[in-house]
Amino acid sequence: MPETPLSRITSLDALKAATMACRECPIGEFATQSVIGEGKLKARLMLVGEQPGDQEDLAGHPFIGPAGKLLARALAAAGIPQEQTYVSNAVKHFKYELRGKRRIHKSPSQREISACQHWLEDEIALVKPAALVALGASAARSLIGRAVPVMVNRGQWLPRPDGREVLVTLHPSALLRVDAEDREPAFEAFVADLRQAQRLFAR
Ligand code: URA
């Protein structure tokens, strides 16, 4: 991971303003707004997804749509108090393609993830989490600085160059695409991954 140059971002408000204006990659031009993370400063756990979806782009808040609801249910099942976490994304703008009037999610490219990485590093520097969760491959790439095969590494802690550990798991939206009969075991496996982080909250 390249060393982050000294940043002038000293608050989440400044991060929001800077990402709103960011045109380091083409995504920002077409999004409604940037969406930065939300939650507790100095959270023990920071969870990082891929990018805001359609609802998040319109509302300006992360993980408020179906994937966010599933994530909230899984955190509760894993015994992780959501109010003691901070949740964000690797990429701060919604990338989509238009199909008629519908905006269909498109995965960010490696270049777009890299362009946004310094904003995520600024956010980590502000939030100062003890540990992180990478929700899916885009988040794992951004946090760890290289491609991480999620299915091989899920449920495991991998170190970041800054010494913090990153728990790797799937993106919750992957569970929304699972066939109905496999959904419950897939959810349980996701909860089992997240449970690895529960010790951070044990008294
Ligand atoms: N998916 C993400 O990765 N992040 C969000 O904020 C919403 C959906």
PDB file of N, CA and C in Angstrom, residues 48-53 56 63 66-68 70-71 88-90 105 133-139 150-151 154 168-178 190 193:
ATOM      1  N   VAL A  48     -16.330  -2.072   6.543  1.00  0.00           N
ATOM      2  CA  VAL A  48     -16.170  -1.378   5.265  1.00  0.00           C
ATOM      3  C   VAL A  48     -16.807  -2.209   4.149  1.00  0.00           C
ATOM      4  N   GLY A  49     -17.755  -1.593   3.439  1.00  0.00           N
ATOM      5  CA  GLY A  49     -18.402  -2.228   2.297  1.00  0.00           C
ATOM      6  C   GLY A  49     -17.746  -1.775   1.004  1.00  0.00           C
ATOM      7  N   GLU A  50     -18.497  -1.915  -0.091  1.00  0.00           N
ATOM      8  CA  GLU A  50     -17.919  -1.597  -1.399  1.00  0.00           C
ATOM      9  C   GLU A  50     -18.152  -0.141  -1.782  1.00  0.00           C
ATOM     10  N   GLN A  51     -19.402   0.223  -1.926  1.00  0.00           N
ATOM     11  CA  GLN A  51     -19.772   1.573  -2.360  1.00  0.00           C
ATOM     12  C   GLN A  51     -21.242   1.781  -2.000  1.00  0.00           C
ATOM     13  N   PRO A  52     -21.689   3.029  -1.887  1.00  0.00           N
ATOM     14  CA  PRO A  52     -23.118   3.237  -1.615  1.00  0.00           C
ATOM     15  C   PRO A  52     -23.957   2.672  -2.757  1.00  0.00           C
ATOM     16  N   GLY A  53     -25.154   2.208  -2.422  1.00  0.00           N
ATOM     17  CA  GLY A  53     -26.091   1.749  -3.441  1.00  0.00           C
ATOM     18  C   GLY A  53     -27.064   2.871  -3.803  1.00  0.00           C
ATOM     19  N   GLU A  56     -28.654   4.635  -0.766  1.00  0.00           N
ATOM     20  CA  GLU A  56     -27.638   5.379  -0.002  1.00  0.00           C
ATOM     21  C   GLU A  56     -27.234   6.645  -0.750  1.00  0.00           C
ATOM     22  N   PHE A  63     -25.345   2.101   3.983  1.00  0.00           N
ATOM     23  CA  PHE A  63     -25.998   0.858   4.433  1.00  0.00           C
ATOM     24  C   PHE A  63     -27.401   1.066   5.012  1.00  0.00           C
ATOM     25  N   PRO A  66     -31.386  -2.731   1.530  1.00  0.00           N
ATOM     26  CA  PRO A  66     -31.521  -4.151   1.890  1.00  0.00           C
ATOM     27  C   PRO A  66     -30.227  -4.760   2.442  1.00  0.00           C
ATOM     28  N   ALA A  67     -29.075  -4.428   1.855  1.00  0.00           N
ATOM     29  CA  ALA A  67     -27.809  -5.008   2.353  1.00  0.00           C
ATOM     30  C   ALA A  67     -27.532  -4.510   3.772  1.00  0.00           C
ATOM     31  N   GLY A  68     -27.863  -3.255   4.022  1.00  0.00           N
ATOM     32  CA  GLY A  68     -27.649  -2.687   5.359  1.00  0.00           C
ATOM     33  C   GLY A  68     -28.541  -3.334   6.399  1.00  0.00           C
ATOM     34  N   LEU A  70     -29.728  -6.388   6.248  1.00  0.00           N
ATOM     35  CA  LEU A  70     -29.203  -7.735   6.497  1.00  0.00           C
ATOM     36  C   LEU A  70     -27.960  -7.660   7.398  1.00  0.00           C
ATOM     37  N   LEU A  71     -27.122  -6.675   7.148  1.00  0.00           N
ATOM     38  CA  LEU A  71     -25.912  -6.515   7.971  1.00  0.00           C
ATOM     39  C   LEU A  71     -26.288  -6.246   9.429  1.00  0.00           C
ATOM     40  N   SER A  88     -18.637   2.092   6.827  1.00  0.00           N
ATOM     41  CA  SER A  88     -18.305   2.941   5.687  1.00  0.00           C
ATOM     42  C   SER A  88     -18.131   2.096   4.430  1.00  0.00           C
ATOM     43  N   ASN A  89     -17.559   2.711   3.419  1.00  0.00           N
ATOM     44  CA  ASN A  89     -17.357   2.027   2.136  1.00  0.00           C
ATOM     45  C   ASN A  89     -15.984   2.342   1.566  1.00  0.00           C
ATOM     46  N   ALA A  90     -15.482   1.418   0.727  1.00  0.00           N
ATOM     47  CA  ALA A  90     -14.186   1.627   0.072  1.00  0.00           C
ATOM     48  C   ALA A  90     -14.272   2.771  -0.940  1.00  0.00           C
ATOM     49  N   HIS A 105     -26.511  -1.151 -10.091  1.00  0.00           N
ATOM     50  CA  HIS A 105     -25.173  -1.162  -9.472  1.00  0.00           C
ATOM     51  C   HIS A 105     -24.129  -1.729 -10.420  1.00  0.00           C
ATOM     52  N   VAL A 133     -13.503  -4.721   9.544  1.00  0.00           N
ATOM     53  CA  VAL A 133     -14.091  -5.853   8.812  1.00  0.00           C
ATOM     54  C   VAL A 133     -14.175  -5.446   7.350  1.00  0.00           C
ATOM     55  N   ALA A 134     -13.626  -6.279   6.467  1.00  0.00           N
ATOM     56  CA  ALA A 134     -13.768  -6.059   5.023  1.00  0.00           C
ATOM     57  C   ALA A 134     -14.963  -6.858   4.547  1.00  0.00           C
ATOM     58  N   LEU A 135     -15.993  -6.151   4.093  1.00  0.00           N
ATOM     59  CA  LEU A 135     -17.196  -6.805   3.571  1.00  0.00           C
ATOM     60  C   LEU A 135     -17.027  -6.957   2.063  1.00  0.00           C
ATOM     61  N   GLY A 136     -16.456  -8.075   1.633  1.00  0.00           N
ATOM     62  CA  GLY A 136     -16.292  -8.334   0.206  1.00  0.00           C
ATOM     63  C   GLY A 136     -14.939  -7.931  -0.341  1.00  0.00           C
ATOM     64  N   ALA A 137     -14.761  -8.264  -1.633  1.00  0.00           N
ATOM     65  CA  ALA A 137     -13.441  -8.161  -2.265  1.00  0.00           C
ATOM     66  C   ALA A 137     -12.963  -6.720  -2.452  1.00  0.00           C
ATOM     67  N   SER A 138     -13.870  -5.807  -2.781  1.00  0.00           N
ATOM     68  CA  SER A 138     -13.428  -4.416  -3.011  1.00  0.00           C
ATOM     69  C   SER A 138     -12.897  -3.822  -1.719  1.00  0.00           C
ATOM     70  N   ALA A 139     -13.603  -4.074  -0.620  1.00  0.00           N
ATOM     71  CA  ALA A 139     -13.154  -3.551   0.677  1.00  0.00           C
ATOM     72  C   ALA A 139     -11.833  -4.200   1.089  1.00  0.00           C
ATOM     73  N   VAL A 150     -11.767 -13.769  -1.248  1.00  0.00           N
ATOM     74  CA  VAL A 150     -12.637 -13.694  -0.069  1.00  0.00           C
ATOM     75  C   VAL A 150     -13.066 -15.084   0.403  1.00  0.00           C
ATOM     76  N   MET A 151     -13.397 -15.988  -0.523  1.00  0.00           N
ATOM     77  CA  MET A 151     -13.904 -17.287  -0.083  1.00  0.00           C
ATOM     78  C   MET A 151     -12.809 -18.120   0.594  1.00  0.00           C
ATOM     79  N   ARG A 154     -12.237 -15.977   4.204  1.00  0.00           N
ATOM     80  CA  ARG A 154     -13.364 -15.519   5.034  1.00  0.00           C
ATOM     81  C   ARG A 154     -13.231 -16.065   6.465  1.00  0.00           C
ATOM     82  N   VAL A 168     -11.922 -10.694   7.259  1.00  0.00           N
ATOM     83  CA  VAL A 168     -12.430 -10.770   5.881  1.00  0.00           C
ATOM     84  C   VAL A 168     -13.730 -11.585   5.864  1.00  0.00           C
ATOM     85  N   THR A 169     -14.734 -11.049   5.215  1.00  0.00           N
ATOM     86  CA  THR A 169     -15.970 -11.824   5.008  1.00  0.00           C
ATOM     87  C   THR A 169     -16.650 -11.362   3.723  1.00  0.00           C
ATOM     88  N   LEU A 170     -17.804 -11.946   3.461  1.00  0.00           N
ATOM     89  CA  LEU A 170     -18.537 -11.610   2.240  1.00  0.00           C
ATOM     90  C   LEU A 170     -19.227 -10.259   2.368  1.00  0.00           C
ATOM     91  N   HIS A 171     -19.606  -9.733   1.237  1.00  0.00           N
ATOM     92  CA  HIS A 171     -20.479  -8.564   1.256  1.00  0.00           C
ATOM     93  C   HIS A 171     -21.917  -9.051   1.512  1.00  0.00           C
ATOM     94  N   PRO A 172     -22.663  -8.363   2.385  1.00  0.00           N
ATOM     95  CA  PRO A 172     -24.030  -8.846   2.651  1.00  0.00           C
ATOM     96  C   PRO A 172     -24.902  -8.947   1.403  1.00  0.00           C
ATOM     97  N   SER A 173     -24.646  -8.142   0.380  1.00  0.00           N
ATOM     98  CA  SER A 173     -25.504  -8.236  -0.815  1.00  0.00           C
ATOM     99  C   SER A 173     -25.303  -9.576  -1.521  1.00  0.00           C
ATOM    100  N   ALA A 174     -24.160 -10.244  -1.299  1.00  0.00           N
ATOM    101  CA  ALA A 174     -23.962 -11.580  -1.889  1.00  0.00           C
ATOM    102  C   ALA A 174     -24.999 -12.550  -1.310  1.00  0.00           C
ATOM    103  N   LEU A 175     -25.356 -12.341  -0.040  1.00  0.00           N
ATOM    104  CA  LEU A 175     -26.341 -13.225   0.603  1.00  0.00           C
ATOM    105  C   LEU A 175     -27.744 -12.985   0.045  1.00  0.00           C
ATOM    106  N   LEU A 176     -27.982 -11.758  -0.412  1.00  0.00           N
ATOM    107  CA  LEU A 176     -29.310 -11.448  -0.965  1.00  0.00           C
ATOM    108  C   LEU A 176     -29.521 -12.154  -2.307  1.00  0.00           C
ATOM    109  N   ARG A 177     -28.417 -12.584  -2.923  1.00  0.00           N
ATOM    110  CA  ARG A 177     -28.529 -13.244  -4.240  1.00  0.00           C
ATOM    111  C   ARG A 177     -28.561 -14.771  -4.130  1.00  0.00           C
ATOM    112  N   VAL A 178     -28.409 -15.301  -2.914  1.00  0.00           N
ATOM    113  CA  VAL A 178     -28.386 -16.758  -2.715  1.00  0.00           C
ATOM    114  C   VAL A 178     -29.793 -17.323  -2.886  1.00  0.00           C
ATOM    115  N   PHE A 190     -22.240 -16.306   7.603  1.00  0.00           N
ATOM    116  CA  PHE A 190     -21.852 -14.891   7.679  1.00  0.00           C
ATOM    117  C   PHE A 190     -21.773 -14.451   9.146  1.00  0.00           C
ATOM    118  N   ASP A 193     -18.663 -15.758  10.724  1.00  0.00           N
ATOM    119  CA  ASP A 193     -17.496 -14.913  10.383  1.00  0.00           C
ATOM    120  C   ASP A 193     -17.460 -13.697  11.314  1.00  0.00           C
TER     121      ASP A 193
END
